[in-house]
Coordinates of C-alpha atoms in Angstrom, one line a residue:
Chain A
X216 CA 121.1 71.3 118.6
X217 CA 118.7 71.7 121.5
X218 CA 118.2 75.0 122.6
X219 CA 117.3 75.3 126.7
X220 CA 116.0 79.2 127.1
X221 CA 117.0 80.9 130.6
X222 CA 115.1 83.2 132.0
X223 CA 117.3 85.2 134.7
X224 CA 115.0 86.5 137.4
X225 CA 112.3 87.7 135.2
X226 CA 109.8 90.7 136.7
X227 CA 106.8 90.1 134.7
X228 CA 104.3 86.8 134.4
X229 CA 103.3 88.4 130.9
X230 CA 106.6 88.3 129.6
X231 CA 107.1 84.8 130.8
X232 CA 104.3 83.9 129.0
X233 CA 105.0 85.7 125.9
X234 CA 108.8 84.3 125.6
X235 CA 106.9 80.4 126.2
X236 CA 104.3 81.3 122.7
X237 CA 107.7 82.5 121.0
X238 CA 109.2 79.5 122.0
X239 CA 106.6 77.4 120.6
X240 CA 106.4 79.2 117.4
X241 CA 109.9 78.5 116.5
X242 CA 109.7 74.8 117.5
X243 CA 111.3 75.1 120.8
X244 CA 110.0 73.9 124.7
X245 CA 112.6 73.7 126.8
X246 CA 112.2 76.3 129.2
X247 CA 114.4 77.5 132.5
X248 CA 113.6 79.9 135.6
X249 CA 115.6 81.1 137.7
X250 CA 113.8 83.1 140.8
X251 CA 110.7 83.9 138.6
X252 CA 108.0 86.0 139.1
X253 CA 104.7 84.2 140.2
X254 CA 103.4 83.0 136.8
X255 CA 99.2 84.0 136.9
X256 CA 96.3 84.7 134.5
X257 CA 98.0 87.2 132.6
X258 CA 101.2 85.4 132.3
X259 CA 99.5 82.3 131.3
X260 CA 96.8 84.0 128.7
X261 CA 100.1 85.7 127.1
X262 CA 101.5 81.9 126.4
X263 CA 98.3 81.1 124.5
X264 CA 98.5 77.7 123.1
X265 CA 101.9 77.1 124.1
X266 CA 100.2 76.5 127.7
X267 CA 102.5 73.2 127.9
X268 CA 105.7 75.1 127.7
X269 CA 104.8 77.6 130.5
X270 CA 103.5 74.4 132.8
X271 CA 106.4 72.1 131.6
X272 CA 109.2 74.9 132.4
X273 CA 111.7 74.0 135.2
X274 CA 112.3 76.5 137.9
X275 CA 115.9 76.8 139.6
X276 CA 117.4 79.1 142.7
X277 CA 120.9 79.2 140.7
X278 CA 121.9 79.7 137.4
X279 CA 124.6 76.9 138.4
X280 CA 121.9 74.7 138.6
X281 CA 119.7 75.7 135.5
X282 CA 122.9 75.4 133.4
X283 CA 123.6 72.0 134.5
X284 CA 124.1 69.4 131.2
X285 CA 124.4 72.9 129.0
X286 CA 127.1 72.3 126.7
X287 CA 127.6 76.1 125.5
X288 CA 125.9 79.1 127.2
X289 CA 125.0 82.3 125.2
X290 CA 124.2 85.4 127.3
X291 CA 122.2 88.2 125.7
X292 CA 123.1 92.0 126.3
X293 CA 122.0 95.4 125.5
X294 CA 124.6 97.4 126.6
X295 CA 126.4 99.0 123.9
X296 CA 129.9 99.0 123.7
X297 CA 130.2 102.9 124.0
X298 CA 128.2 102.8 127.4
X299 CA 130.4 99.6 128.9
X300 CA 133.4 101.6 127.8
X301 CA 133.0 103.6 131.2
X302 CA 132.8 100.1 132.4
X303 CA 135.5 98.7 134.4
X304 CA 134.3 95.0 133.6
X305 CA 134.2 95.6 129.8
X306 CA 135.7 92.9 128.9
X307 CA 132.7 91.0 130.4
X308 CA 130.8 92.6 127.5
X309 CA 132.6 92.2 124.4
X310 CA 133.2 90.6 122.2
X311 CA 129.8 90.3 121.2
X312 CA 128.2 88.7 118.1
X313 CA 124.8 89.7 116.8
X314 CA 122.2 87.4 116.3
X315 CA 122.8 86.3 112.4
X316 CA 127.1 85.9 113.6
X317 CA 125.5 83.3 116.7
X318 CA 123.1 81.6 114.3
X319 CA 126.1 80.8 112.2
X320 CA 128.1 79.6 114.7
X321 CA 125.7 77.1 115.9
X322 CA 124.2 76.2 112.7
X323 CA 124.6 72.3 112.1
X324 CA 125.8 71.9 115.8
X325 CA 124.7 69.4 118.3
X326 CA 124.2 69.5 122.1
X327 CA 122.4 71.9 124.7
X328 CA 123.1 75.6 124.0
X329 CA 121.6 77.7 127.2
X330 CA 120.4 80.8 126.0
X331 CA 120.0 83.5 129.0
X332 CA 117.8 86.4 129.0
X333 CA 118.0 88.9 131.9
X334 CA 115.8 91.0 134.3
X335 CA 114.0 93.4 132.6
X336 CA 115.3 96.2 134.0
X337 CA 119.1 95.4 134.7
X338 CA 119.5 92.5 132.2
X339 CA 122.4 89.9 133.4
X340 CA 124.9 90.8 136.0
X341 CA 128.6 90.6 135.7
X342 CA 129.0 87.2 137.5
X343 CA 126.1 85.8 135.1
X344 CA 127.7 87.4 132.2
X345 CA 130.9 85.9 133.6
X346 CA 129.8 82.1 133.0
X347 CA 128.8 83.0 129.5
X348 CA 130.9 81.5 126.8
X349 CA 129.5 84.2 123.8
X350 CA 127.2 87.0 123.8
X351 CA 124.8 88.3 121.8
X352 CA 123.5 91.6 121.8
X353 CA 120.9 92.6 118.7
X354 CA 121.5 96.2 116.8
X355 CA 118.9 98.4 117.8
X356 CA 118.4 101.8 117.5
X357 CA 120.4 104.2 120.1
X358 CA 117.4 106.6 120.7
X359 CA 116.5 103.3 122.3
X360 CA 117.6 100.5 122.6
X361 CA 115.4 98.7 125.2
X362 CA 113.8 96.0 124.0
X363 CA 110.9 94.1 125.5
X364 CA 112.1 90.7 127.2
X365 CA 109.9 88.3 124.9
X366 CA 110.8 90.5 121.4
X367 CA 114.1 90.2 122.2
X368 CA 113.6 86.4 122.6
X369 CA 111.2 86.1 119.4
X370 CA 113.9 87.8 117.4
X371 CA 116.6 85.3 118.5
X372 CA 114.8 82.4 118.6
X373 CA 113.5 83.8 114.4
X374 CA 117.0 84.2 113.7
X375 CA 118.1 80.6 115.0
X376 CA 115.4 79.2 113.5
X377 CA 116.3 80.8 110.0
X378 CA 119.8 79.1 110.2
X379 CA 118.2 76.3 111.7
X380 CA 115.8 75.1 108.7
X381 CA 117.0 78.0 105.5
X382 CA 113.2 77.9 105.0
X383 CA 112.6 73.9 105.3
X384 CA 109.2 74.1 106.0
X385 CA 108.4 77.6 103.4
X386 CA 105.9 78.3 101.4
X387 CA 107.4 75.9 98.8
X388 CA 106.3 77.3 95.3
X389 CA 107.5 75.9 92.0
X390 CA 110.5 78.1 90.5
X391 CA 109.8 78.9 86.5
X392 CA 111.9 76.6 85.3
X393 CA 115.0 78.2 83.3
X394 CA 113.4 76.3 80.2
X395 CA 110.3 78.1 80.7
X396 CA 112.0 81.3 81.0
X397 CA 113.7 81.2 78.1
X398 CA 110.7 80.5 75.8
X399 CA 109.6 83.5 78.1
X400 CA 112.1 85.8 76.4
X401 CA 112.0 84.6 73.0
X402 CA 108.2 85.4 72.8
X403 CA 108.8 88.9 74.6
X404 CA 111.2 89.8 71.8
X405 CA 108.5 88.9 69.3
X406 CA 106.1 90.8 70.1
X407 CA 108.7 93.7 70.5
X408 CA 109.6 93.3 67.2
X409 CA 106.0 93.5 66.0
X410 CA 104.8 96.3 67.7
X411 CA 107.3 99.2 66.0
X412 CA 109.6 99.5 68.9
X413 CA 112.4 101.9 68.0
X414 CA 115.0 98.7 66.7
X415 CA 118.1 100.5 68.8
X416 CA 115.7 100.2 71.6
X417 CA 115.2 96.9 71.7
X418 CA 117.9 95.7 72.8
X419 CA 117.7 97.2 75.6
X420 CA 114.8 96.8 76.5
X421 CA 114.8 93.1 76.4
X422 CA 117.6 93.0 79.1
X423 CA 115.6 95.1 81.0
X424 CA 112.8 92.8 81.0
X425 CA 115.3 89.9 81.4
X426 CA 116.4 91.9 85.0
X427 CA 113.0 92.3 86.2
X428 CA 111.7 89.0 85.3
X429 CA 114.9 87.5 87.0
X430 CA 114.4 89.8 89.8
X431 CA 110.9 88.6 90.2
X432 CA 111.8 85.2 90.9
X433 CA 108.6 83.9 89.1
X434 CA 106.9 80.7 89.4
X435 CA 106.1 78.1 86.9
X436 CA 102.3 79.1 87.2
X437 CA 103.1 82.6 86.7
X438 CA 105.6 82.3 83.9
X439 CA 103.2 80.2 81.8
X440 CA 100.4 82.9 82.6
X441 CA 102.6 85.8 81.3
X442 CA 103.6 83.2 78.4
X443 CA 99.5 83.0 77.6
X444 CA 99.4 86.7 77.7
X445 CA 101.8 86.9 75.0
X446 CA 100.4 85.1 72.9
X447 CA 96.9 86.5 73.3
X448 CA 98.4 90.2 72.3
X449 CA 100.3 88.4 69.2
X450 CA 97.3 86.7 68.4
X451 CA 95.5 89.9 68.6
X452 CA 97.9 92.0 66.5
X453 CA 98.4 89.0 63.9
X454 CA 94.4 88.6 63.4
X455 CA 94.0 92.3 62.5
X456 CA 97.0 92.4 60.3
X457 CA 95.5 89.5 58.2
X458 CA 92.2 91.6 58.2
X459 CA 93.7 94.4 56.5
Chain B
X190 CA 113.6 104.0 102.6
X191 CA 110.7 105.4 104.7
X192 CA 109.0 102.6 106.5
X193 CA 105.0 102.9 107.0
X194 CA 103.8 100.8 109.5
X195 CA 100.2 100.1 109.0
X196 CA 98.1 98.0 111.8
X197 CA 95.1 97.0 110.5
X198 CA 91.9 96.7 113.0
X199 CA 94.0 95.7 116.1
X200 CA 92.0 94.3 118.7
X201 CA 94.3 94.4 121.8
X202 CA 95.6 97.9 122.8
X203 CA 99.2 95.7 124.4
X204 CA 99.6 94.8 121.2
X205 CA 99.4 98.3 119.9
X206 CA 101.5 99.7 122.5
X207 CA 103.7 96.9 122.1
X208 CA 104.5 97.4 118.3
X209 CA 105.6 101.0 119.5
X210 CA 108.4 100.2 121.2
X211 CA 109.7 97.8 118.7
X212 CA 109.8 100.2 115.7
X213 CA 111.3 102.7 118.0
X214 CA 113.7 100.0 119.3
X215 CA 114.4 99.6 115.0
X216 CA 114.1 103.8 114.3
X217 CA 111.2 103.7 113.2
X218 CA 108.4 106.1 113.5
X219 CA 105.2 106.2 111.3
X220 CA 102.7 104.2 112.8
X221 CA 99.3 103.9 111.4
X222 CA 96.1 102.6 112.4
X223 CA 92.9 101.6 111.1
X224 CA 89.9 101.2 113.2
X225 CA 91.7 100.6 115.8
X226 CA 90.9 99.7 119.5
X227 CA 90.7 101.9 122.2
X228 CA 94.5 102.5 123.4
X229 CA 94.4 102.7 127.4
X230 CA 96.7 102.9 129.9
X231 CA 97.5 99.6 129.3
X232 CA 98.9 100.4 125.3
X233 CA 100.4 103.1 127.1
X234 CA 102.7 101.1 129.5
X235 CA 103.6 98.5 126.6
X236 CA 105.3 101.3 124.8
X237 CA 107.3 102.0 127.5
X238 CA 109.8 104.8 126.0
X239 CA 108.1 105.0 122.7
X240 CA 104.8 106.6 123.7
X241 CA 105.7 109.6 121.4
X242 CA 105.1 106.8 118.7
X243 CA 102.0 106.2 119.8
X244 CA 100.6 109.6 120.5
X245 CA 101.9 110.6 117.0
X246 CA 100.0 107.5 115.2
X247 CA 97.3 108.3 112.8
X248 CA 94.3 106.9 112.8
X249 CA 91.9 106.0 109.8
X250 CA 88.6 104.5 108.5
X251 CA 89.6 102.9 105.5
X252 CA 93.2 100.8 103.7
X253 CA 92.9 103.0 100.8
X254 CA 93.2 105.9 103.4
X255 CA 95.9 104.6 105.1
X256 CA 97.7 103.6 102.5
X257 CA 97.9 107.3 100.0
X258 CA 100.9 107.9 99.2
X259 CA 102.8 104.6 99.9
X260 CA 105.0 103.1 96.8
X261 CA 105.0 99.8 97.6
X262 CA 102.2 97.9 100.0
X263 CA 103.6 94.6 101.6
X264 CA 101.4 92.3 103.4
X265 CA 102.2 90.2 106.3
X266 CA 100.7 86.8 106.7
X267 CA 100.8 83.6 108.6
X268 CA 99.0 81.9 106.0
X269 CA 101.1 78.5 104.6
X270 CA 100.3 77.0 101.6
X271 CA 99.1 73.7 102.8
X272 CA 96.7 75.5 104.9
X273 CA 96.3 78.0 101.7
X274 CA 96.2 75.3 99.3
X275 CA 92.6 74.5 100.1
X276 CA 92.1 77.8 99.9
X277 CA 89.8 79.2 97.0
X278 CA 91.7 82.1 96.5
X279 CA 95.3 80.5 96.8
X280 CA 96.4 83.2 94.2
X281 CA 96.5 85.8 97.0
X282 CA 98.7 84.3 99.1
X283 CA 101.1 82.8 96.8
X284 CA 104.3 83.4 96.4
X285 CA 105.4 84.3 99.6
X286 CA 108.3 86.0 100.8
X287 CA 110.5 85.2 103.9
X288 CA 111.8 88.3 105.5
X289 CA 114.8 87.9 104.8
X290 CA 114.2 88.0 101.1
X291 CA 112.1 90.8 101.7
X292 CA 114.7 93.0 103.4
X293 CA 116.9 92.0 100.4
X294 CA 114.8 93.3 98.1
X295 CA 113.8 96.3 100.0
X296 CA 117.4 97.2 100.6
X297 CA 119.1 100.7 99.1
X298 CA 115.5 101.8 98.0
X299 CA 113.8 104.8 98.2
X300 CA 110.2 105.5 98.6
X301 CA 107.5 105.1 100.8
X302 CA 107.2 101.4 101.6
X303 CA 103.6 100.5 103.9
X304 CA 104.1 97.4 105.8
X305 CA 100.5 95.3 106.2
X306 CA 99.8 94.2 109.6
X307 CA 96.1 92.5 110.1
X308 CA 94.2 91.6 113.0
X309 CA 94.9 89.2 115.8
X310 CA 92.5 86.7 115.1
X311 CA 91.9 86.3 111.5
X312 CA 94.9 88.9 109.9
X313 CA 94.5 90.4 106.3
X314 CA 91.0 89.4 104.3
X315 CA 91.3 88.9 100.7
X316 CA 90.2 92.7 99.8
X317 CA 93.6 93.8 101.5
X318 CA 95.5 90.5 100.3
X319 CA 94.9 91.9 96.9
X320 CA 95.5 95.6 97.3
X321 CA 99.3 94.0 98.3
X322 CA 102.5 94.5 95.7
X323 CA 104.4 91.9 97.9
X324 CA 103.6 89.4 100.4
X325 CA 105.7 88.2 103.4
X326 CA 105.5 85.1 106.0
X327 CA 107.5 84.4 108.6
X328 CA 108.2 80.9 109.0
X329 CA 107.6 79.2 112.1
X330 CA 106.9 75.7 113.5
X331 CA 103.7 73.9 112.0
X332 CA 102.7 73.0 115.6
X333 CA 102.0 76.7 116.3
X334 CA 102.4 78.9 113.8
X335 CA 100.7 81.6 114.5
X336 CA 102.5 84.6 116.5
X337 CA 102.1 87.8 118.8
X338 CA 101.7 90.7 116.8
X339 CA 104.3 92.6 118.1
X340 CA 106.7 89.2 117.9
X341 CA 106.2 89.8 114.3
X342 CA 106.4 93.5 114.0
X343 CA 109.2 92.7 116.1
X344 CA 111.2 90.1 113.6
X345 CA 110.2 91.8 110.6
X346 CA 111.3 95.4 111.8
X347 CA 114.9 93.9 113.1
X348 CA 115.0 91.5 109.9
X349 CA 115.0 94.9 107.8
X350 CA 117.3 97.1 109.8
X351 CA 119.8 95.1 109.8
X352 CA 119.9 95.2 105.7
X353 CA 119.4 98.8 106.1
X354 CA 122.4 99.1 108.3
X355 CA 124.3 96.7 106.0
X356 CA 123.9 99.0 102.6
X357 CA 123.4 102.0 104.1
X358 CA 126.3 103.1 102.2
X359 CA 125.5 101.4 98.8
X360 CA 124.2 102.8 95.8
X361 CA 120.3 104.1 96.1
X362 CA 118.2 103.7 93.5
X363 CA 115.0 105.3 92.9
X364 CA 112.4 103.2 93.1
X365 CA 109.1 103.2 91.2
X366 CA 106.9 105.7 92.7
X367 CA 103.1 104.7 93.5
X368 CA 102.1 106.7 91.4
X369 CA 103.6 105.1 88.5
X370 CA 102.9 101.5 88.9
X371 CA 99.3 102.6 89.5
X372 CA 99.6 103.8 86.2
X373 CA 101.4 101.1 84.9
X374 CA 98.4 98.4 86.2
X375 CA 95.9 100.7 85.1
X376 CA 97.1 100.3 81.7
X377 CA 98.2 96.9 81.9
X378 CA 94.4 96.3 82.7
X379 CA 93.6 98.2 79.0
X380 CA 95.8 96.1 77.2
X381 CA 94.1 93.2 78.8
X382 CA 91.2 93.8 77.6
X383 CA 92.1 94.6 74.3
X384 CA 93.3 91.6 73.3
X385 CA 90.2 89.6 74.2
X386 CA 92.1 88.2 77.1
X387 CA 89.4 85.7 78.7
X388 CA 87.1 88.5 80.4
X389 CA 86.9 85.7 83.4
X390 CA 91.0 85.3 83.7
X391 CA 91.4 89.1 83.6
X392 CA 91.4 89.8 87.3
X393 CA 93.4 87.0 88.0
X394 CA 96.1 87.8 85.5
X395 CA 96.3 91.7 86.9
X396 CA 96.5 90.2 90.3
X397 CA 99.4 88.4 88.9
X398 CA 101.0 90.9 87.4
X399 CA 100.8 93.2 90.6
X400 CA 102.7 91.0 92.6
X401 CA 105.4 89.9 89.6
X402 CA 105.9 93.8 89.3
X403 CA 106.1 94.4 93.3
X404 CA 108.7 91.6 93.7
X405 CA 110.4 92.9 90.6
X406 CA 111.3 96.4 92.9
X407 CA 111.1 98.1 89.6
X408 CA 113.2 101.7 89.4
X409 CA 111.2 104.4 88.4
X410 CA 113.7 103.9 84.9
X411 CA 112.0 100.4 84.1
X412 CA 108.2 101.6 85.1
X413 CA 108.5 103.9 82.5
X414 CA 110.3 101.9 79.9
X415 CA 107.6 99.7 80.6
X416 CA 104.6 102.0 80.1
X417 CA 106.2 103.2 76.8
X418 CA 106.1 99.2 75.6
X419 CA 102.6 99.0 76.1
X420 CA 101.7 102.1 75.0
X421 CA 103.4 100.9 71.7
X422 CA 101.7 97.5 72.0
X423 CA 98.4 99.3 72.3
X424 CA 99.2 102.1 69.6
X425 CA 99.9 99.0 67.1
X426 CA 96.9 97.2 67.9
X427 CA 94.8 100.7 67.8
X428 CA 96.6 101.5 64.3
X429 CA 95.4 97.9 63.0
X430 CA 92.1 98.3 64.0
X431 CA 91.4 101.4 62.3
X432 CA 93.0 100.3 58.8
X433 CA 90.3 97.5 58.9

């Protein structure tokens, strides 16, 4: 899926600039302008090193002409539902998915999806909202709900992204294996039943340690470290047994 | 759950001012500086609505300051592991959470959670790596990984509203308090070193078990079961030596 990003009349070169580095930190460049701003120092120090987006972006008069070749166009909202209620275009606002429902429905899809951001003051109009074929509105809080332009883009782009790759390119770690984890409880329960602990306890208290353990998700590295420590305390309780 | 967010030397008084508005955009209110810059006008504008954040942020010298009465300290970091890997301290870094799987484990807790935001240009040093119970990375494109500060306050305070939102009607559990697993690692470390534990390994191995416990989320049920294992552990080993 390529994703072109739309920005409707935006006020502020330092916005512009901050959506084009959120852009490039979630692997996208294709950028669209429709009656920008004048894009100067600020806006262009805000990009950083995604420069080349900011220079490379197309600007437009329409959004009939920035949407040409979009297969599916996605227009973003704040408006809540109970303010639009007094609305008498509501249905122009709802329904309206929030980011994670969007992500899934264009995971594993192909062509260009427009995403359109609005002014920062008034958002997208009815006759932009019109041409949209989904929205997407994020949950914020309603003591307010005003987002900044480029955070609202970095949190949709993040969120597209996350469906996008499921982590792809994470910090890969090894998993313990469940081999590994296994021998990890066995020894636990050893030393538990060298060390006195009440016997109607114990039971119990190696589930616990099963739940935490599983709960930690550890690594290989670690498991074998926690493995070594076991056997050091064994060792150590062992050696002065034989000494008495 | 009582988010703490904590900005550590910011250099750029947007940025402040930015971050702001996004935790008020997500409800959230307790922001908290260390050395930071000086917040101008400029701060002032970039929170918008959310000033009253700002004005009401404290302001310290020191982490540990920052950081009393927190239960749980997560650090943020854009550091991968191929970068890492050549990294001397690797064990810091490693393993990383995504937000997602942070907001998972975070969800239905209670407590004070303090959420590690470092500088600009350089993030979190090692001291404040290791002070962390749980690390987090967002992941983004190897071409540009590196984001705004506020894009990431942004994506990580959104990422864990919505699974506060989700289960905000689920069971709460009580979480360990800080108080506890400080105890807990303090005697973790005397066990350590009562069973000749390789005096050169020992920091590594506490390091370890810091983040093993922090990504375990144990209740304050299991930090005590816990303490009463090793204090048998230690009480059997104690016992051994003295028949001698």
């Amino acid at each position: 899926m390529n994703l072109r990003v739309v920005l409707v009349e935006p006020l502020y070169d330092g916005n512009v600039g901050s959506v084009a580095r959120a852009m490039k930190n979630f692997g996208l460049s294709e950028l669209v302008l429709i009656n920008p701003c004048k894009i100067e120092d600020f806006g262009m120090a805000m990009a950083s090193h995604a420069r080349d987006v900011l220079m490379m972006a197309r600007s437009f008069t329409t959004l009939q002409d920035a949407l040409a070749g979009a297969d599916l166009v996605v227009g973003t909202t704040g408006k809540r539902l109970d303010e639009a209620q007094h609305h008498l275009r509501l249905h122009l606002r709802v329904p309206c998915l929030i980011p994670r429902e969007l992500a899934k429905k264009l995971a594993g899809k192909e062509g260009t999806v427009a995403l359109l951001l609005g002014r920062e003051d008034c958002g997208l109009n009815s006759e932009e909202l019109a041409l949209c074929d989904m929205l997407v509105s994020i949950p914020t809080s309603i003591n307010y709900p005003v987002m900044n332009l480029s955070h609202s883009a970095a949190v949709l782009f993040y969120e597209l992204a996350q469906t996008e790759s499921e982590c792809a390119d994470g910090c890969k770690v090894e998993m313990a294996s469940g081999e590994t984890l296994a021998l990890l409880r066995e020894k636990s329960a050893q030393l538990l039943r060298e060390t006195d602990y009440p016997p109607h306890k114990v039971d119990f208290a190696l589930l616990m340690l099963r739940r935490i353990l599983g709960r930690a998700e550890l690594t290989q590295r670690e498991a074998r470290t926690l493995l070594g420590l076991i056997k050091k305390i064994r060792w150590q309780i062992a050696c002065r047994e034989m000494r008495k």
